[in-house]
């Protein structure tokens, strides 16, 4: 299969090379940002499973260089245009003025707005070719030793020898943790989904150690059986949990991204290496605790008995003085919580959104290329791909060159 055949079948692969991204994954992050405004108010970021580094490139261009892409760029241009129109509108709008306006807009667009105090740490098992302003670490995110490594990369004053129960938190917490982790897919679906879930588990545990309250977490998931249990667990830590499918992610793939907004750990929660995520007894206690916080105090309303019930109310003992007219009820939205069963198995179905501009390329379609089209080389070939040794061994056997 020729290079240009792949360029035809995968518009994002081709675009990545044309636009200087190290991988087509860059478009997934850009499309997620278009939908969720991920980079708004963000200056400290951890990029997990980051090689070859296209997500880190996006971070570098948006946060360090101050470039704008997608909707942010469009909104900015519109706002400036409106501003300029307001100041010139009373006058007659001559051709000269119009081209001056266009020039001004272009000039302003080129002005970059780098953010202050940006800190980006990127981690992968594979080496990541250096990116200006980004700290890269070669480490396994599932290994416990990676947590202190990350904490010291984020915070030079971090002391790994302090009391273990207090030290798994950095004093300069981060605003956003992103993880595009994927194992080498075997094709054995259940195994792939299991390994992927372990990566997600490790990514979330790292996120819990470094995120600041209000922070965001975005991670790749494979939508397998029981994935809703995962959503429910994430809901313990974040106010909003959404599953998103960017247009640049093939519709035929089980891949999606979980976008978690507003980190709000349960009271008393402390990230711990010994009990990641509060697994075991602590997780159950946290679920109960979170549920206890849910009740909404509301006056009992007269309900139309014919109306379809979307809200359920479970009375709980009144807390006010005897004779209070207000009755306390526990309210939960049945449209959100469809799976409350008699085992008290708390499940929650996350909303699913497709994101990316509708005019964007369809990642499952093939596109005709011009006849004089020249296929470009990838921007950053892998430095030490896992298949390198196999190539060397095969070359050694056949006596060919070892690359
Ligand atoms: C799809 S690629 C990431 C692409 C990257 N986001 C980009 O934009 O260039 C998945 C990465 O996960 C990494 N990975 C898999 N398991 C890992 C682990 N246990 N620890 C760290 N990285 C891991 C792989 O080495 C691979 O580079």
XYZ file of C-alpha atoms and ligand atoms in Angstrom:
430
model
C 0.000 0.000 0.000
C 1.524 3.322 -1.108
C 1.815 6.413 1.055
C -0.620 8.370 -1.108
C -3.198 5.588 -0.809
C -3.204 6.181 2.957
C -3.403 9.935 2.281
C -6.582 9.301 0.282
C -8.197 6.994 2.779
C -7.317 9.035 5.841
C -7.844 12.758 5.430
C -6.619 13.469 8.966
C -3.368 11.547 8.391
C -2.760 13.719 5.306
C -3.792 16.964 7.035
C -1.532 16.223 10.015
C 1.478 16.039 7.704
C 0.408 19.164 5.834
C -0.140 21.174 9.016
C 2.974 19.946 10.820
C 1.362 17.754 13.474
C 3.276 14.682 14.609
C 0.140 12.513 14.542
C -3.444 12.724 13.327
C -4.515 12.538 17.011
C -3.916 16.311 17.208
C -7.291 16.821 15.499
C -9.065 14.769 18.170
C -7.825 17.085 20.893
C -8.612 20.198 18.832
C -12.147 18.942 18.165
C -12.647 18.080 21.841
C -11.515 21.596 22.702
C -13.989 23.063 20.209
C -16.818 21.347 22.038
C -15.696 21.714 25.650
C -13.414 24.760 25.619
C -10.812 22.628 27.363
C -8.003 25.179 27.306
C -10.008 28.017 28.803
C -8.258 29.238 31.984
C -5.652 26.524 31.743
C -1.906 26.958 32.173
C -0.683 23.783 33.934
C -1.240 20.567 32.039
C -0.140 16.925 32.207
C -0.196 14.968 28.942
C -0.132 11.214 29.601
C 0.806 8.629 26.952
C 2.002 11.504 24.847
C 4.357 10.039 22.188
C 4.979 10.950 19.426
C 3.672 14.246 20.825
C 0.903 15.747 18.701
C -1.264 16.532 21.751
C 1.781 18.150 23.377
C 2.257 20.142 20.163
C -1.329 21.391 20.474
C -0.664 22.371 24.101
C 2.542 24.086 23.128
C 0.945 26.054 20.288
C -2.146 27.072 22.275
C -0.629 27.723 25.706
C 3.010 28.591 25.105
C 2.784 30.291 21.717
C -0.740 31.605 22.236
C -2.181 30.423 18.911
C -5.899 29.869 18.472
C -7.574 27.098 16.536
C -11.086 26.075 15.542
C -13.967 27.769 17.288
C -11.752 29.884 19.571
C -10.018 31.393 16.551
C -13.310 31.971 14.757
C -14.959 33.610 17.778
C -11.960 35.840 18.280
C -12.048 36.988 14.653
C -15.791 37.662 14.818
C -15.416 39.714 17.995
C -12.632 41.805 16.475
C -14.617 42.265 13.276
C -17.654 43.492 15.230
C -15.426 45.831 17.200
C -13.965 47.327 14.056
C -17.333 47.555 12.312
C -18.711 49.515 15.237
C -15.956 52.061 14.956
C -16.159 52.498 11.166
C -19.851 52.002 10.499
C -20.962 55.650 10.600
C -18.639 56.370 7.683
C -19.166 55.382 4.074
C -17.513 51.968 3.570
C -15.092 52.403 0.661
C -13.094 49.608 -1.014
C -9.897 51.062 0.438
C -11.313 51.002 3.947
C -12.484 47.446 3.436
C -9.091 46.161 2.414
C -7.495 48.083 5.305
C -9.966 46.385 7.638
C -9.087 42.980 6.199
C -5.386 43.723 6.612
C -5.874 44.845 10.203
C -7.827 41.718 10.994
C -5.142 39.507 9.486
C -2.459 41.358 11.393
C -4.369 41.019 14.671
C -4.905 37.335 13.996
C -1.192 36.876 13.685
C -0.638 38.481 17.081
C -0.026 35.687 19.497
C -1.153 35.701 23.088
C 1.137 33.405 25.076
C -0.144 32.554 28.544
C 1.758 33.209 31.747
C 3.327 30.548 33.977
C 2.648 27.682 31.609
C 3.826 24.280 32.803
C 3.371 21.189 30.642
C 4.654 17.726 31.537
C 4.338 14.909 28.992
C 4.898 11.222 29.771
C 5.180 8.108 27.627
C 6.804 4.686 27.602
C 8.364 5.731 24.304
C 10.810 8.602 24.051
C 9.236 11.872 22.916
C 11.251 14.082 20.608
C 11.844 17.382 22.506
C 9.306 20.197 22.289
C 10.300 23.691 23.429
C 8.966 24.538 26.875
C 7.639 21.051 27.619
C 9.088 18.644 30.191
C 9.058 15.120 28.785
C 9.403 12.006 30.914
C 9.915 8.450 29.739
C 7.914 6.377 32.192
C 5.144 3.812 32.594
C 1.998 5.521 33.848
C 0.833 2.287 35.492
C 3.970 2.103 37.666
C 3.680 3.587 41.182
C 7.145 5.186 40.861
C 5.772 7.442 38.108
C 3.617 9.420 40.558
C 6.559 10.942 42.522
C 8.398 11.426 39.225
C 5.507 13.455 37.861
C 5.053 15.369 41.103
C 8.705 16.432 41.129
C 8.529 17.427 37.457
C 5.562 19.642 38.292
C 6.860 20.993 41.528
C 10.630 21.306 42.085
C 10.071 21.593 45.853
C 8.193 18.305 46.005
C 9.710 16.012 48.616
C 9.126 12.333 47.921
C 10.497 11.361 51.347
C 7.780 13.143 53.288
C 5.112 11.116 55.034
C 3.583 8.995 52.231
C 0.027 9.801 53.283
C 0.574 13.519 52.849
C 3.010 13.647 49.995
C 0.940 12.419 47.062
C -0.224 15.889 46.310
C 1.658 18.713 44.642
C 1.572 22.229 46.032
C 1.130 23.596 42.487
C -1.800 21.537 41.231
C -2.639 21.346 37.546
C -5.679 22.528 35.628
C -5.961 19.768 33.058
C -4.846 16.145 32.718
C -5.193 14.541 29.297
C -4.500 10.926 28.415
C -4.546 9.357 24.974
C -3.180 6.062 26.266
C -3.628 3.022 24.099
C -2.001 -0.378 24.414
C -0.572 -2.188 21.404
C -3.888 -3.586 20.219
C -3.911 -7.407 19.981
C -7.250 -7.763 18.220
C -8.544 -9.793 21.181
C -11.307 -7.375 22.053
C -11.780 -8.209 25.713
C -8.036 -8.199 26.377
C -7.572 -4.873 24.579
C -10.438 -3.306 26.505
C -9.020 -4.649 29.782
C -5.516 -3.260 29.147
C -7.030 0.039 28.026
C -9.048 0.214 31.244
C -5.838 -0.319 33.253
C -4.278 2.642 31.454
C -7.348 4.715 32.196
C -7.249 3.640 35.834
C -3.593 4.693 36.099
C -4.288 7.985 34.301
C -7.157 8.786 36.634
C -5.084 7.953 39.689
C -2.352 10.302 38.507
C -4.983 12.949 37.777
C -6.376 12.649 41.305
C -2.882 13.318 42.688
C -2.247 16.464 40.677
C -5.566 18.092 39.726
C -6.730 21.238 41.450
C -10.385 21.546 42.490
C -12.292 22.636 39.405
C -9.742 20.895 37.149
C -10.513 18.821 34.063
C -9.632 15.297 33.003
C -9.864 13.942 29.462
C -8.988 10.365 28.575
C -9.371 7.893 25.790
C -11.706 4.996 26.511
C -12.781 1.915 24.600
C -16.528 1.586 24.904
C -16.899 -1.983 26.067
C -19.368 -3.822 28.250
C -20.061 -2.219 31.653
C -18.395 1.034 30.667
C -21.260 2.819 32.432
C -19.826 1.600 35.751
C -16.720 3.565 34.897
C -18.777 6.671 34.160
C -20.498 6.343 37.529
C -17.132 6.073 39.275
C -15.837 9.162 37.506
C -18.994 10.982 38.549
C -17.840 10.590 42.153
C -14.934 12.921 41.433
C -16.250 15.273 38.756
C -19.366 17.369 38.462
C -19.824 16.720 34.755
C -18.871 13.564 32.861
C -19.488 13.321 29.114
C -18.463 10.756 26.519
C -17.303 12.439 23.337
C -16.529 11.169 19.876
C -14.543 13.621 17.733
C -15.127 13.501 13.975
C -11.483 12.611 13.459
C -11.977 9.379 15.434
C -13.233 6.654 13.114
C -16.890 5.846 13.629
C -16.019 2.174 13.177
C -13.675 2.242 16.195
C -14.795 1.650 19.802
C -12.606 4.575 20.789
C -14.182 7.589 22.483
C -13.053 10.177 25.010
C -14.325 10.727 28.471
C -14.426 14.432 29.320
C -14.673 15.172 33.031
C -15.255 18.743 34.117
C -14.970 20.384 37.531
C -12.939 18.126 39.781
C -14.600 18.026 43.192
C -13.232 15.148 45.250
C -15.498 13.823 47.977
C -14.846 15.372 51.409
C -11.818 13.867 53.069
C -10.574 12.236 49.879
C -6.812 12.080 49.622
C -5.071 10.591 46.625
C -3.045 7.634 47.787
C -0.581 5.264 46.157
C -1.566 2.486 48.517
C -5.239 2.791 47.699
C -5.442 4.259 44.211
C -8.852 5.745 43.550
C -9.915 4.584 46.966
C -10.324 1.075 45.656
C -11.859 -1.447 48.028
C -13.883 -0.422 51.041
C -13.085 3.256 50.627
C -14.685 3.453 47.157
C -17.969 2.056 48.461
C -17.922 4.504 51.325
C -17.268 7.350 48.912
C -20.200 6.328 46.713
C -22.493 6.321 49.750
C -21.083 9.658 50.878
C -21.600 11.230 47.428
C -25.161 9.888 47.347
C -25.803 11.396 50.754
C -24.832 14.809 49.427
C -27.282 14.520 46.558
C -30.616 15.021 48.345
C -32.297 18.223 47.376
C -34.569 19.820 49.914
C -37.783 20.668 48.163
C -41.351 21.327 49.001
C -43.593 18.486 47.918
C -45.407 19.647 44.834
C -48.827 18.547 43.691
C -48.135 16.210 40.806
C -50.364 15.506 37.855
C -50.995 11.761 38.290
C -51.395 11.409 34.502
C -48.061 13.057 33.729
C -45.130 10.733 32.973
C -42.979 10.562 36.071
C -39.504 11.818 35.412
C -38.680 12.628 39.009
C -38.881 10.228 41.889
C -39.102 11.267 45.457
C -38.105 9.156 48.408
C -39.171 10.652 51.726
C -36.482 10.921 54.354
C -37.115 11.753 58.012
C -37.719 15.487 58.512
C -34.867 17.290 60.185
C -36.686 20.492 61.142
C -38.638 21.028 64.369
C -41.906 19.094 64.693
C -44.768 20.764 62.878
C -42.607 22.160 60.061
C -44.604 22.545 56.876
C -41.608 21.653 54.750
C -41.094 17.998 54.006
C -37.656 16.862 53.042
C -37.502 14.542 50.093
C -34.709 12.895 48.247
C -35.006 13.642 44.592
C -33.260 11.908 41.784
C -33.739 12.323 38.090
C -34.875 9.071 36.520
C -33.777 10.314 33.116
C -30.226 10.476 34.500
C -30.298 7.502 36.776
C -31.996 4.725 34.859
C -30.435 1.763 36.544
C -31.143 2.160 40.257
C -31.943 -1.419 41.107
C -32.836 -3.278 44.234
C -29.163 -4.138 44.864
C -28.474 -0.419 45.247
C -26.041 -0.830 42.350
C -25.549 2.824 41.498
C -25.063 3.277 37.786
C -25.226 6.373 35.738
C -25.378 6.798 31.995
C -23.133 9.558 30.701
C -24.353 11.806 27.892
C -22.745 11.053 24.537
C -21.803 13.855 22.148
C -20.217 13.904 18.726
C -17.827 16.805 18.412
C -15.957 18.674 15.735
C -17.294 20.922 13.029
C -19.838 19.209 10.772
C -17.938 20.510 7.781
C -14.817 18.726 9.019
C -13.461 15.729 7.120
C -15.159 12.395 7.683
C -12.517 10.036 9.081
C -14.223 7.000 7.517
C -14.392 8.444 3.995
C -11.859 8.389 1.156
C -11.122 11.615 -0.687
C -9.934 12.155 -4.223
C -6.539 13.890 -4.371
C -5.308 16.145 -7.180
C -3.268 14.380 -9.872
C -0.126 16.343 -9.063
C -0.490 15.560 -5.356
C 2.830 14.877 -3.599
C 2.661 12.715 -0.507
C 4.610 14.140 2.436
C 6.677 12.211 4.961
C 5.413 12.044 8.551
C 6.480 15.041 10.621
C 8.063 12.979 13.382
C 8.688 9.277 12.779
C 8.759 7.250 16.022
C 12.203 7.423 17.693
C 12.178 3.953 19.211
C 9.068 2.118 18.059
C 8.380 -1.247 19.695
C 8.661 -2.936 16.276
C 12.206 -1.580 15.692
C 13.901 -4.697 17.086
C 11.770 -6.959 14.901
C 12.839 -4.976 11.810
C 16.484 -5.233 12.856
C 16.212 -8.987 13.434
C 14.522 -9.542 10.091
C 17.165 -7.428 8.358
C 19.935 -9.379 10.104
C 18.458 -12.673 8.890
C 18.038 -11.503 5.306
C 21.395 -9.674 5.315
C 19.702 -6.360 4.448
C 20.370 -2.932 5.992
C 19.502 -2.521 9.692
C 17.591 0.708 10.188
C -2.252 6.818 20.527
S -0.650 6.996 21.165
C -0.693 8.620 21.810
C -0.621 9.672 20.766
C -0.358 11.038 21.360
N -1.492 11.531 22.117
C -0.069 12.064 20.288
O -0.896 12.927 20.095
O 0.984 11.991 19.672
C -0.730 6.006 22.589
C 0.550 6.068 23.428
O 0.287 5.396 24.655
C 1.559 5.004 25.130
N 1.425 4.072 26.260
C 0.836 2.845 26.261
N 0.939 2.291 27.459
C 1.605 3.184 28.254
C 2.023 3.176 29.609
N 1.767 2.135 30.407
N 2.687 4.241 30.104
C 2.955 5.302 29.293
N 2.584 5.366 28.001
C 1.929 4.317 27.490
C 2.183 4.379 23.893
O 3.585 4.292 24.044
C 1.745 5.353 22.805
O 2.751 6.284 22.534
